[in-house]
């Protein structure tokens, strides 16, 4: 994009940067006309849109080289490395390539099955055998490997049939005799088992989850307000933890940083036996089901009446047909969304352009394929009915949107849709679409567990190099949901949003009375950032000034989250820097000016006064004429603190903590390093307020250091201290508290405190049930 900017004359740059919605047709027309007349533009975008030049094409030579490297690793018994090379080779292997007398794809699937078997991943290995046989039904080694796996898994009927087929395909007498012995051993092995196993035909890793049904009593209505425009409101009282909305996306795109670890369709974590796209090397899926829905046909070979099958029993022939058929992956219920199909020709643009541009391309092609929009996209904005904030965007964002739109339309036209008009109308509509995506798209989040598994430490067996079990959010994708985009933001939301595969689910996190707005968080919440940072972020990224209940009312979290402690040892008051003081002064005016009797959340208001009074009692007693908060002055006793000096001390202590953390994580930590860690947190406590979030983060780091050093008592103490602070910043039952309690339960289990761990787990289960309902068990099954 930088090269394209250099081609634009200064006067046109200024026109584009200062454009409004009304000027878009003119500015996009001028820019498009300029580019189409420049050879440099055509040269710059040719590599993006020409499928014949694309690096995302399949490459037989690369695949064979990766296969050879995988074979070397396998022979050296480095099975994890072998698995990695075979998976890479599968992604770039052309569907019809031959290696020796076998299909390259089939041999790669079998090689990976062998690696998976040696790693103990039996179900995954079985699925890869199935894939090899679907491509080559006469692959004797694949039938043999499948038989061995089914024997180990207790699927004896399948195992017997698999070995029988392998024996019928084996040409050597020695090989046939060995297989005959294998076949005879299966009943003997079966007799040793104590449980019965049913016949097993491996289908596929289940990636996509079914969404729940809405509760019939929940009624929502779209309303328009002066402050926030369109939004959603409840038409009835809604109980806490109620499902209020479920929705499948208009379209989804995976984030670039998760292309190697998550399915490109359902966005779930990839299993070890991931499935590549059959036509290009970019996407990879968790299952055949996701591959089909995304738009790719399965690689398969129809079985003919091979002479070696003629004398086999009917049930064995039926078994062969069942294993080698692709029909089991297709059903009337399977919806082929085909959102990747237009990208599946090897062109570079889906790999190179930003995620929002790829998402825009998917939306455009979906509407074209459904016949909903014209080839000049002139009615695109009317179809989607999504808001945008183009006129409020910065000059540089406007220029970026113009450039992305021209490049995207050009690439779609050249790589997959020659009828798409490369004109000012299509470019203008695409600029609006990108603006809509910028303010309406939702990050698809997955929760990742890191550190010890709770099951692994139940006996108190803790590895010195393993970290505490914890949960973190991964923004694995970006999606556009038409109805969900109507829900407005609040820094103190009353609904929680989460995902099952691509599907979006919203639940209430508190009782919502009839007529109350239903609002979610766009990212920053009270407890996460202070008010000034939240307001700035929302203005810069979503182009509105937040006036939600979290930003218009004073609360203890915004006062203490970055606050300093009073210099008087026994005073619990908070000292603010000038930036926070200015922001909170504005809120204080509104907060104290509103009559308490008019607040229908009376009990909540009373709690706010009590909490604020704990750290800033002077605020609640200020006369109406003097509502300014003076920086560097304690809000209880009036003592002064030099914030600038305190900031320098805090910064040095944090640098020391980071250094200690690096040493502990690298395995070089010891008792002396841990003592440095404790000294650093003592410095923080002398400067920062006891509820400052930096103290909570430091306590968390010290807990981790103690855990790694084997000081489980210290780890528990510091983890509990962190949770205590977070309960002040958030709420007692906020999901963040649940995440921290996972760490505490880990430490308690490692300390053989099963009773404490049980109580902690019970509490975090209640919290997760509030935010995720019955899906908590599905999302956090490992807990």
XYZ file of C-alpha atoms in Angstrom:
783
model
C 0.000 0.000 0.000
C 2.902 2.350 0.696
C 4.076 2.019 -2.913
C 0.616 2.974 -4.152
C 0.532 6.050 -1.911
C 3.713 7.320 -3.561
C 1.933 7.304 -6.939
C -0.774 9.757 -5.817
C -0.321 13.529 -6.433
C -0.484 15.732 -3.341
C -3.733 17.498 -4.334
C -5.543 14.156 -4.825
C -4.140 12.865 -1.523
C -5.695 15.851 0.241
C -9.006 15.323 -1.579
C -9.176 11.692 -0.461
C -8.075 12.406 3.109
C -10.660 15.160 3.582
C -13.518 13.324 1.810
C -16.949 12.843 3.351
C -19.588 10.264 2.447
C -21.069 12.716 -0.066
C -17.676 13.083 -1.794
C -16.909 9.364 -2.066
C -18.058 8.847 -5.638
C -15.907 11.740 -6.820
C -12.778 10.885 -4.778
C -12.890 7.164 -5.623
C -13.464 7.958 -9.325
C -10.431 10.272 -9.440
C -8.174 7.798 -7.646
C -9.332 4.826 -9.725
C -8.850 6.745 -12.987
C -5.311 7.656 -11.902
C -4.329 4.089 -11.024
C -5.817 2.436 -14.087
C -3.661 4.724 -16.240
C -0.415 3.942 -14.435
C 1.757 0.937 -15.472
C 3.252 0.998 -11.960
C -0.173 0.219 -10.473
C -0.726 -2.747 -12.800
C 2.727 -4.062 -11.979
C 2.168 -3.627 -8.232
C -1.140 -5.531 -8.161
C -0.432 -8.176 -10.801
C 1.252 -10.488 -8.281
C -1.783 -10.231 -6.018
C -4.544 -11.027 -8.478
C -2.999 -13.389 -11.018
C -3.598 -17.047 -10.006
C -0.737 -18.211 -12.254
C 1.744 -16.142 -10.255
C 0.350 -17.010 -6.824
C 2.457 -18.523 -4.049
C -0.695 -20.172 -2.638
C -0.796 -22.718 -5.452
C -0.038 -26.398 -4.905
C 3.566 -27.440 -5.601
C 4.524 -31.063 -6.154
C 8.282 -30.540 -5.801
C 7.891 -28.743 -2.459
C 5.527 -31.454 -1.213
C 7.949 -34.256 -2.136
C 10.819 -32.446 -0.410
C 8.753 -32.033 2.769
C 7.780 -35.704 2.593
C 11.463 -36.729 2.396
C 12.287 -34.580 5.419
C 9.379 -36.124 7.288
C 10.628 -39.612 6.436
C 14.093 -38.785 7.815
C 12.540 -37.566 11.075
C 10.357 -40.677 11.286
C 13.348 -42.996 10.856
C 15.114 -41.072 13.628
C 11.999 -41.536 15.778
C 11.423 -37.783 15.942
C 7.705 -38.299 15.444
C 6.554 -34.769 16.288
C 8.858 -33.324 13.642
C 7.742 -35.987 11.164
C 4.105 -35.070 11.858
C 4.864 -31.409 11.193
C 6.601 -32.094 7.861
C 3.886 -34.488 6.640
C 1.177 -31.922 7.479
C 3.053 -29.212 5.568
C 3.532 -31.568 2.622
C -0.212 -32.315 2.556
C -1.032 -28.607 2.300
C 0.975 -28.126 -0.896
C 0.472 -31.565 -2.520
C -1.452 -31.359 -5.844
C -4.517 -33.646 -5.773
C -3.440 -35.753 -8.756
C 0.308 -35.982 -8.096
C 1.863 -39.472 -8.113
C 4.807 -40.594 -5.986
C 6.048 -43.900 -7.376
C 2.984 -46.042 -8.031
C 0.859 -44.330 -5.371
C -1.076 -41.121 -5.061
C 1.115 -38.574 -3.292
C -1.811 -37.480 -1.124
C -2.662 -41.044 -0.108
C 0.967 -41.847 0.797
C 1.258 -38.647 2.823
C -1.925 -39.397 4.759
C -0.629 -42.901 5.545
C 2.795 -41.596 6.568
C 1.132 -39.101 8.884
C -1.099 -41.884 10.236
C 2.060 -43.824 11.151
C 3.518 -40.789 12.948
C 0.245 -40.194 14.793
C 0.103 -43.874 15.808
C 3.601 -43.647 17.278
C 2.564 -40.543 19.219
C -0.395 -42.415 20.710
C -2.990 -40.390 18.768
C -4.998 -43.416 17.653
C -8.296 -41.837 16.609
C -6.422 -39.218 14.582
C -4.319 -41.961 12.973
C -7.452 -43.919 12.097
C -8.968 -40.879 10.380
C -5.833 -40.432 8.275
C -5.960 -44.108 7.206
C -9.532 -43.517 6.154
C -8.449 -40.492 4.076
C -5.692 -42.466 2.372
C -8.162 -45.213 1.439
C -10.740 -42.737 0.188
C -8.110 -41.518 -2.298
C -6.679 -44.990 -3.088
C -9.021 -47.912 -2.213
C -6.334 -50.439 -3.261
C -3.692 -49.271 -0.783
C -2.797 -52.515 1.032
C -0.564 -50.812 3.641
C -3.362 -48.396 4.557
C -5.802 -51.287 5.089
C -3.200 -53.037 7.232
C -2.478 -49.926 9.339
C -6.212 -49.381 9.776
C -6.616 -52.980 10.920
C -3.855 -52.624 13.510
C -5.423 -49.439 14.841
C -8.898 -50.936 15.028
C -7.470 -53.901 16.918
C -5.858 -51.624 19.523
C -9.062 -49.584 19.778
C -11.156 -52.735 20.272
C -13.034 -52.422 16.976
C -12.501 -56.129 16.204
C -15.076 -56.599 13.469
C -13.618 -53.664 11.524
C -10.080 -54.877 12.258
C -10.826 -58.342 10.873
C -12.319 -56.895 7.698
C -9.425 -54.431 7.258
C -6.788 -57.190 7.486
C -8.852 -59.380 5.155
C -8.873 -56.627 2.519
C -5.144 -55.993 2.977
C -4.472 -59.703 2.536
C -6.523 -59.781 -0.690
C -4.396 -56.935 -2.079
C -1.040 -58.367 -0.972
C 0.875 -59.950 -3.847
C 3.704 -61.757 -2.009
C 3.152 -65.111 -0.312
C 5.287 -64.065 2.674
C 3.166 -60.965 3.142
C -0.055 -62.950 2.868
C 1.163 -65.435 5.492
C 2.069 -62.628 7.901
C -1.360 -61.050 7.424
C -3.021 -64.431 7.945
C -1.269 -64.648 11.339
C -2.411 -61.116 12.166
C -5.963 -62.077 11.277
C -5.847 -65.187 13.488
C -4.536 -63.106 16.413
C -7.511 -60.760 16.440
C -10.015 -63.150 18.147
C -7.376 -64.108 20.734
C -6.832 -60.423 21.490
C -10.591 -59.912 21.668
C -10.985 -62.685 24.242
C -8.620 -60.839 26.569
C -10.843 -57.758 26.652
C -13.353 -57.222 29.435
C -15.635 -54.843 27.603
C -17.580 -55.028 24.352
C -16.818 -52.587 21.563
C -19.147 -51.638 18.755
C -18.172 -51.566 15.117
C -16.330 -48.342 14.424
C -16.241 -46.324 11.221
C -14.277 -43.121 11.769
C -16.168 -40.143 10.468
C -14.492 -36.856 11.137
C -13.393 -34.551 13.900
C -16.545 -32.610 14.836
C -15.662 -28.962 14.402
C -18.969 -27.091 14.170
C -21.243 -26.868 17.207
C -25.013 -26.527 17.110
C -26.402 -23.284 18.501
C -28.995 -23.350 21.294
C -32.595 -22.318 20.789
C -33.793 -18.964 22.090
C -36.048 -18.925 25.120
C -39.560 -18.139 23.881
C -40.270 -15.636 26.654
C -37.330 -13.389 25.697
C -38.509 -10.436 23.588
C -36.143 -7.809 22.167
C -36.786 -4.682 20.152
C -34.551 -2.413 18.076
C -34.923 1.192 19.202
C -33.311 4.480 18.268
C -31.952 6.874 20.896
C -30.506 10.355 20.626
C -27.289 9.416 22.409
C -26.439 6.075 20.772
C -28.566 5.747 17.641
C -29.897 2.241 17.053
C -29.740 -0.237 19.897
C -31.473 -3.254 21.410
C -33.881 -3.107 24.340
C -35.742 -5.734 26.361
C -39.530 -5.830 26.017
C -39.858 -7.930 29.157
C -38.002 -8.706 32.366
C -35.092 -11.051 31.608
C -33.482 -13.224 34.255
C -29.732 -13.463 34.740
C -27.875 -15.976 32.489
C -30.735 -16.092 29.942
C -29.850 -16.649 26.275
C -31.171 -13.568 24.483
C -29.667 -13.927 21.012
C -28.003 -16.539 18.778
C -26.752 -15.868 15.268
C -24.696 -17.334 12.453
C -22.390 -14.835 10.710
C -22.761 -13.174 7.339
C -19.125 -14.142 6.886
C -15.994 -14.985 8.888
C -12.252 -14.753 8.300
C -9.459 -16.219 10.414
C -6.819 -13.907 11.881
C -3.432 -14.197 10.173
C -1.635 -15.131 13.386
C -3.877 -18.202 13.904
C -3.800 -19.646 10.373
C -1.511 -22.483 11.472
C -3.298 -23.370 14.700
C -7.052 -22.976 14.093
C -9.570 -24.209 11.544
C -10.162 -21.696 8.744
C -13.911 -22.391 8.826
C -15.148 -23.057 12.371
C -12.127 -21.349 14.042
C -11.765 -24.185 16.561
C -8.289 -25.403 17.443
C -6.868 -27.783 14.838
C -6.434 -31.459 15.732
C -3.167 -33.212 14.887
C -4.767 -34.687 11.737
C -5.867 -31.401 10.160
C -7.303 -31.438 6.627
C -5.819 -29.198 3.902
C -7.785 -27.432 1.188
C -7.658 -29.623 -1.951
C -7.170 -26.703 -4.348
C -4.789 -24.208 -2.713
C -2.199 -24.193 0.041
C -3.591 -21.487 2.328
C -6.539 -22.884 4.353
C -6.475 -25.863 6.675
C -9.510 -27.383 8.406
C -10.244 -29.446 11.473
C -12.403 -31.884 9.505
C -13.851 -32.836 6.139
C -17.129 -31.295 7.282
C -15.557 -27.844 7.632
C -13.654 -28.276 4.369
C -16.862 -29.077 2.482
C -18.831 -26.222 4.035
C -16.067 -23.780 3.203
C -16.365 -24.768 -0.451
C -13.838 -27.527 -1.133
C -14.691 -30.892 -2.678
C -13.120 -33.997 -1.157
C -10.296 -35.790 -2.908
C -11.635 -39.293 -3.666
C -11.386 -42.147 -6.152
C -14.374 -44.270 -7.078
C -13.731 -47.976 -6.468
C -14.246 -50.257 -9.443
C -14.830 -54.011 -9.259
C -11.177 -54.911 -8.754
C -10.496 -58.588 -9.466
C -9.037 -59.205 -5.992
C -12.393 -58.298 -4.415
C -14.420 -60.805 -6.434
C -14.016 -63.710 -4.014
C -14.484 -61.678 -0.818
C -17.579 -62.101 1.389
C -20.387 -59.621 0.794
C -19.993 -58.007 4.227
C -16.288 -57.290 3.513
C -17.094 -55.752 0.113
C -19.739 -53.630 1.800
C -17.107 -52.621 4.357
C -14.719 -51.531 1.568
C -17.404 -49.434 -0.080
C -18.310 -47.798 3.240
C -14.707 -46.907 4.094
C -13.736 -45.588 0.654
C -16.898 -43.608 -0.038
C -17.030 -39.856 0.559
C -20.813 -39.953 0.965
C -20.598 -40.130 4.762
C -19.355 -36.518 4.781
C -22.265 -35.157 2.786
C -25.779 -34.816 4.114
C -28.872 -32.733 3.410
C -28.211 -30.844 6.665
C -24.710 -29.802 5.592
C -24.821 -26.242 4.299
C -22.153 -25.418 1.727
C -21.365 -21.792 2.548
C -18.507 -21.713 0.022
C -16.949 -18.559 1.453
C -13.443 -19.666 0.453
C -14.285 -20.864 -3.064
C -13.520 -17.563 -4.807
C -10.094 -17.414 -3.102
C -9.260 -21.009 -4.027
C -7.296 -20.475 -7.230
C -3.859 -19.851 -5.771
C -3.819 -16.036 -6.061
C -1.879 -14.151 -3.390
C -4.383 -11.512 -2.339
C -6.219 -13.581 0.360
C -2.854 -14.233 2.048
C -1.503 -10.689 1.729
C -4.394 -8.244 2.196
C -5.552 -7.333 5.737
C -8.208 -9.543 7.336
C -10.945 -6.895 7.001
C -10.318 -6.709 3.229
C -10.536 -10.520 2.912
C -13.750 -10.401 4.965
C -15.138 -7.709 2.661
C -14.262 -9.880 -0.353
C -16.168 -12.799 1.179
C -19.239 -10.645 1.806
C -19.180 -9.275 -1.764
C -18.817 -12.699 -3.397
C -21.496 -14.232 -1.170
C -24.018 -11.573 -2.194
C -23.043 -11.883 -5.866
C -23.398 -15.680 -5.796
C -26.794 -15.349 -4.115
C -27.888 -12.879 -6.784
C -28.542 -10.148 -4.224
C -26.236 -7.471 -5.576
C -25.437 -6.111 -9.015
C -21.992 -6.425 -10.601
C -21.278 -2.762 -9.841
C -22.296 -3.379 -6.178
C -24.538 -0.306 -6.359
C -27.053 -1.662 -3.823
C -24.531 -3.171 -1.388
C -25.139 -0.633 1.382
C -28.925 -1.092 1.209
C -28.670 -4.894 1.489
C -26.486 -4.948 4.608
C -28.182 -2.040 6.437
C -25.149 -1.620 8.696
C -24.061 1.689 10.157
C -20.672 3.206 9.383
C -18.715 6.217 10.594
C -16.730 7.109 7.489
C -16.973 10.883 7.950
C -15.588 10.628 11.518
C -12.572 8.545 10.511
C -9.056 9.956 10.406
C -7.564 11.167 7.080
C -5.105 8.249 6.992
C -7.872 5.664 7.533
C -9.889 7.228 4.679
C -6.883 6.968 2.362
C -6.268 3.357 3.421
C -9.917 2.437 2.726
C -9.743 3.962 -0.748
C -6.581 2.014 -1.596
C -7.828 -1.283 -0.141
C -11.122 -0.997 -2.002
C -9.494 -0.419 -5.406
C -7.005 -3.260 -4.872
C -9.712 -5.659 -3.612
C -12.101 -5.010 -6.504
C -9.213 -5.360 -8.977
C -8.115 -8.686 -7.392
C -11.645 -10.126 -7.327
C -12.097 -9.183 -10.970
C -8.788 -10.686 -12.109
C -8.740 -13.847 -9.984
C -12.317 -15.098 -9.763
C -15.075 -12.754 -10.933
C -14.387 -11.192 -14.380
C -17.930 -9.776 -14.549
C -17.373 -7.625 -11.456
C -17.153 -3.975 -12.545
C -13.952 -2.153 -11.689
C -15.652 1.251 -11.534
C -16.236 4.148 -9.142
C -19.580 2.684 -8.008
C -18.079 -0.669 -6.951
C -15.102 1.036 -5.289
C -17.363 3.486 -3.424
C -19.605 0.702 -2.132
C -16.556 -1.296 -1.050
C -15.214 1.717 0.869
C -18.536 1.885 2.721
C -18.433 -1.883 3.323
C -14.925 -1.645 4.813
C -16.137 1.238 6.994
C -19.035 -0.927 8.150
C -16.699 -3.817 8.928
C -14.426 -1.474 10.889
C -17.192 -0.495 13.338
C -19.474 -3.551 13.198
C -17.275 -6.630 12.894
C -16.827 -8.708 16.034
C -13.673 -10.511 17.123
C -14.313 -14.261 17.419
C -12.694 -15.341 20.679
C -11.469 -18.694 21.919
C -10.371 -19.439 25.472
C -6.993 -21.135 25.669
C -5.712 -23.022 28.678
C -1.993 -22.762 29.442
C 0.148 -24.432 32.057
C -0.531 -27.630 33.980
C -3.703 -29.548 33.342
C -5.751 -29.849 36.544
C -5.939 -33.608 36.103
C -2.151 -33.862 35.843
C -1.494 -32.194 39.189
C -4.222 -33.804 41.277
C -1.601 -35.952 42.967
C 0.631 -32.986 43.760
C 3.074 -33.910 40.987
C 4.218 -30.484 39.718
C 6.849 -30.036 37.049
C 9.319 -27.270 37.857
C 9.083 -25.942 34.309
C 5.273 -25.905 34.059
C 3.386 -22.679 34.705
C 0.179 -22.317 36.645
C -2.968 -23.414 34.827
C -4.573 -20.257 33.428
C -7.042 -19.079 30.806
C -6.417 -16.467 28.145
C -8.498 -15.014 25.334
C -7.398 -15.567 21.746
C -8.890 -13.317 19.046
C -8.778 -16.033 16.396
C -11.032 -14.450 13.785
C -13.195 -11.577 12.651
C -16.860 -11.901 11.692
C -19.824 -9.823 10.606
C -23.157 -10.487 12.353
C -26.081 -8.433 11.085
C -28.307 -8.398 14.202
C -25.531 -8.573 16.802
C -24.113 -5.340 15.363
C -27.229 -3.545 16.659
C -26.255 -4.079 20.313
C -24.563 -0.984 21.715
C -21.475 -0.785 23.913
C -21.222 -0.297 27.655
C -18.103 -0.346 29.819
C -20.347 -2.036 32.426
C -22.225 -4.419 30.120
C -25.290 -6.412 31.143
C -24.815 -9.097 28.482
C -21.916 -11.423 27.707
C -20.989 -12.587 24.213
C -19.247 -15.861 23.409
C -18.959 -18.320 20.528
C -19.601 -21.940 19.678
C -17.603 -22.462 16.480
C -18.778 -19.628 14.191
C -22.047 -19.130 16.021
C -22.526 -16.168 18.355
C -24.419 -16.449 21.650
C -25.445 -13.649 24.029
C -26.453 -14.115 27.679
C -27.558 -11.657 30.320
C -25.089 -11.349 33.220
C -27.610 -9.660 35.529
C -31.364 -9.245 35.852
C -32.507 -6.909 33.053
C -35.835 -5.118 33.658
C -38.275 -4.384 30.844
C -37.288 -1.327 28.805
C -33.620 -1.506 29.776
C -30.971 -1.295 27.010
C -29.095 -4.536 26.354
C -25.426 -3.643 25.980
C -22.205 -5.598 25.501
C -18.550 -4.623 25.746
C -16.608 -3.788 22.595
C -13.379 -4.475 24.449
C -12.546 -2.129 27.337
C -14.522 -2.593 30.560
C -14.582 -1.033 33.984
C -11.871 -2.941 35.845
C -9.768 -3.488 32.749
C -8.770 0.098 31.841
C -9.489 3.400 33.535
C -12.122 5.750 32.128
C -9.831 8.092 30.167
C -8.183 5.158 28.342
C -11.534 3.527 27.562
C -12.984 6.755 26.193
C -9.903 7.356 24.032
C -9.912 3.805 22.645
C -13.608 3.888 21.763
C -13.235 7.262 20.090
C -10.227 6.138 18.025
C -11.510 2.687 17.065
C -15.306 3.053 17.051
C -15.662 6.826 16.533
C -18.030 7.676 19.395
C -17.671 9.292 22.793
C -18.733 6.781 25.439
C -21.314 7.986 27.967
C -22.308 4.592 29.368
C -23.056 4.064 33.067
C -19.410 3.056 33.593
C -18.100 6.309 32.082
C -20.716 8.772 33.327
C -20.843 7.612 36.949
C -17.943 7.683 39.364
C -16.822 4.258 40.596
C -14.086 2.874 42.800
C -12.410 0.995 39.932
C -11.623 4.105 37.871
C -10.264 5.877 40.966
C -7.882 3.150 42.101
C -6.959 1.173 38.965
C -3.924 3.417 38.275
C -3.948 5.268 41.597
C -1.172 5.925 44.135
C -1.397 5.362 47.870
C -1.456 8.070 50.503
C 1.868 8.916 52.181
C 0.169 8.469 55.576
C 0.618 4.844 56.575
C -2.858 4.285 58.051
C -4.837 6.139 55.378
C -6.636 4.129 52.661
C -7.120 7.168 50.415
C -6.144 7.265 46.747
C -3.907 9.868 45.037
C -4.483 10.560 41.315
C -2.239 11.962 38.619
C -3.400 15.013 36.656
C -4.838 13.101 33.682
C -7.012 10.811 35.791
C -7.989 13.676 38.100
C -9.282 15.745 35.161
C -11.338 12.850 33.786
C -12.818 11.922 37.159
C -13.667 15.567 37.922
C -15.962 15.630 34.898
C -17.671 12.424 36.016
C -17.997 13.730 39.567
C -20.014 16.720 38.408
C -22.573 14.510 36.683
C -22.569 11.897 39.423
C -23.237 14.227 42.321
C -25.640 16.429 40.359
C -28.052 13.524 39.703
C -30.630 13.092 42.535
C -30.264 9.672 44.106
C -34.035 9.281 44.446
C -34.405 9.331 40.650
C -31.956 6.483 40.124
C -33.970 3.299 39.575
C -30.824 1.295 40.396
C -31.039 2.618 43.965
C -29.266 -0.299 45.612
C -26.463 -0.156 43.048
C -26.096 3.574 43.658
C -25.841 3.019 47.395
C -23.113 0.425 46.858
C -21.198 2.867 44.618
C -21.255 5.498 47.379
C -20.015 2.980 49.933
C -17.188 1.743 47.693
C -16.062 5.229 46.661
C -16.118 6.351 50.267
C -13.572 3.676 51.154
C -10.855 5.387 49.073
C -12.212 8.902 48.420
C -14.601 9.992 51.153
C -13.920 13.703 50.513
C -15.510 13.439 47.049
C -18.912 12.595 48.460
C -18.850 15.570 50.841
C -17.730 18.231 48.372
C -19.993 21.259 47.982
C -21.545 21.646 44.516
C -19.366 24.662 43.754
C -16.014 22.870 44.216
C -16.206 19.596 42.365
C -12.648 19.574 40.971
C -10.348 16.742 42.042
C -6.892 18.066 42.844
C -4.089 15.854 41.491
C -1.414 14.515 43.875
C -3.724 15.099 46.875
C -5.121 12.183 48.919
C -8.901 11.993 48.485
C -9.432 11.136 52.138
C -6.938 13.038 54.314
C -5.586 15.660 51.884
C -1.903 14.668 52.169
C 0.280 15.435 49.142
C 2.347 12.867 47.193
C 4.954 13.568 44.486
C 3.529 11.370 41.713
C 6.448 11.960 39.347
C 8.986 10.519 41.805
C 6.652 7.638 42.627
C 6.244 6.837 38.923
C 10.031 6.469 38.515
C 10.229 4.079 41.498
C 7.320 2.000 40.177
C 8.865 1.798 36.716
C 12.182 0.517 38.118
C 10.403 -2.100 40.262
C 8.444 -3.330 37.232
C 11.605 -3.664 35.151
C 13.105 -5.799 37.925
C 9.932 -7.934 38.030
C 10.053 -8.510 34.274
C 13.709 -9.578 34.503
C 12.900 -12.005 37.315
C 9.960 -13.378 35.332
C 12.210 -14.058 32.326
C 14.710 -15.898 34.544
C 11.992 -18.026 36.170
C 10.371 -18.934 32.837
C 13.732 -19.925 31.341
C 14.379 -22.317 34.218
C 17.196 -20.198 35.700
C 15.210 -19.055 38.709
C 16.257 -19.811 42.272
C 15.581 -18.705 45.833
C 17.669 -15.539 45.421
C 15.790 -14.553 42.275
C 12.514 -15.084 44.131
C 13.686 -12.790 46.935
C 14.370 -10.074 44.300
C 10.811 -10.561 43.128
C 9.450 -10.039 46.655
C 11.547 -6.876 47.104
C 10.113 -5.431 43.872
C 6.522 -5.984 44.906
C 7.272 -4.393 48.298
C 8.411 -1.245 46.444
C 5.165 -1.238 44.447
C 3.120 -1.485 47.631
C 4.826 1.600 49.093
C 3.928 3.701 46.013
C 0.737 2.355 44.495
C -2.733 2.170 46.007
C -3.539 -1.250 47.454
C -6.246 -1.742 44.770
C -4.080 -0.566 41.855
C -4.185 -3.088 38.989
C -0.392 -3.088 38.756
C -0.326 -4.570 42.266
C -2.750 -7.304 41.139
C -0.576 -8.052 38.087
C 2.562 -8.087 40.232
C 0.955 -10.423 42.772
C 0.047 -12.701 39.874
C 3.664 -12.724 38.622
C 5.011 -13.418 42.104
C 2.519 -16.278 42.505
C 3.848 -17.744 39.262
C 7.460 -17.329 40.438
C 6.697 -19.021 43.773
C 4.926 -21.861 41.977
C 7.884 -22.460 39.665
C 10.248 -22.349 42.654
C 8.150 -24.931 44.510
C 6.927 -22.459 47.175
C 3.255 -23.447 46.934
C 2.307 -21.663 50.168
C 3.703 -18.380 48.798
C 2.057 -18.993 45.430
C -1.346 -19.394 47.073
C -0.888 -16.301 49.242
C -0.012 -14.055 46.282
C -2.701 -15.536 44.033
C -5.348 -14.838 46.683
C -3.986 -11.279 47.060
C -4.385 -10.726 43.307
C -7.982 -12.018 43.355
C -8.829 -9.725 46.283
C -7.773 -6.671 44.257
C -9.568 -7.811 41.103
C -12.808 -8.182 43.062
C -12.576 -4.462 43.835
C -11.825 -3.529 40.242
C -14.501 -5.741 38.686
C -17.304 -7.489 40.585
C -17.347 -10.453 42.951
C -18.672 -12.754 40.202
C -17.105 -11.281 37.086
C -15.712 -13.777 34.559
C -12.199 -12.360 35.152
C -12.431 -13.562 38.761
C -13.368 -17.029 37.479
C -10.275 -17.059 35.264
C -8.066 -16.195 38.259
C -9.710 -18.870 40.379
C -8.536 -21.460 37.852
C -4.988 -20.506 38.907
C -5.885 -20.725 42.582
C -7.441 -24.175 42.136
C -4.242 -25.310 40.378
C -2.122 -24.222 43.339
C -4.504 -25.805 45.847
C -4.447 -29.119 43.991
C -0.651 -29.031 43.782
C -0.606 -28.386 47.541
C -2.830 -31.462 48.100
C -5.572 -29.156 49.429
C -8.426 -31.011 47.740
C -11.058 -29.436 49.986
C -9.945 -25.883 49.145
C -9.681 -26.750 45.462
C -13.203 -28.171 45.548
C -14.597 -24.965 47.073
C -12.701 -22.785 44.596
C -13.845 -24.883 41.649
C -17.428 -24.701 42.865
C -17.213 -20.889 42.946
C -15.603 -20.575 39.517
C -18.210 -23.007 38.130
C -20.958 -20.699 39.397
C -19.250 -17.741 37.726
C -18.774 -19.548 34.411
C -22.388 -20.739 34.484
C -23.484 -17.112 34.843
C -21.536 -16.084 31.745
C -21.699 -19.271 29.644
C -24.702 -21.187 31.016
C -24.680 -24.909 30.223
C -22.001 -24.291 27.565
C -19.409 -23.831 30.330
C -18.986 -27.616 30.427
C -18.436 -27.702 26.650
C -16.006 -24.759 26.598
C -14.051 -25.684 29.731
C -14.351 -29.468 29.802
C -10.693 -29.852 30.856
C -11.441 -28.025 34.119
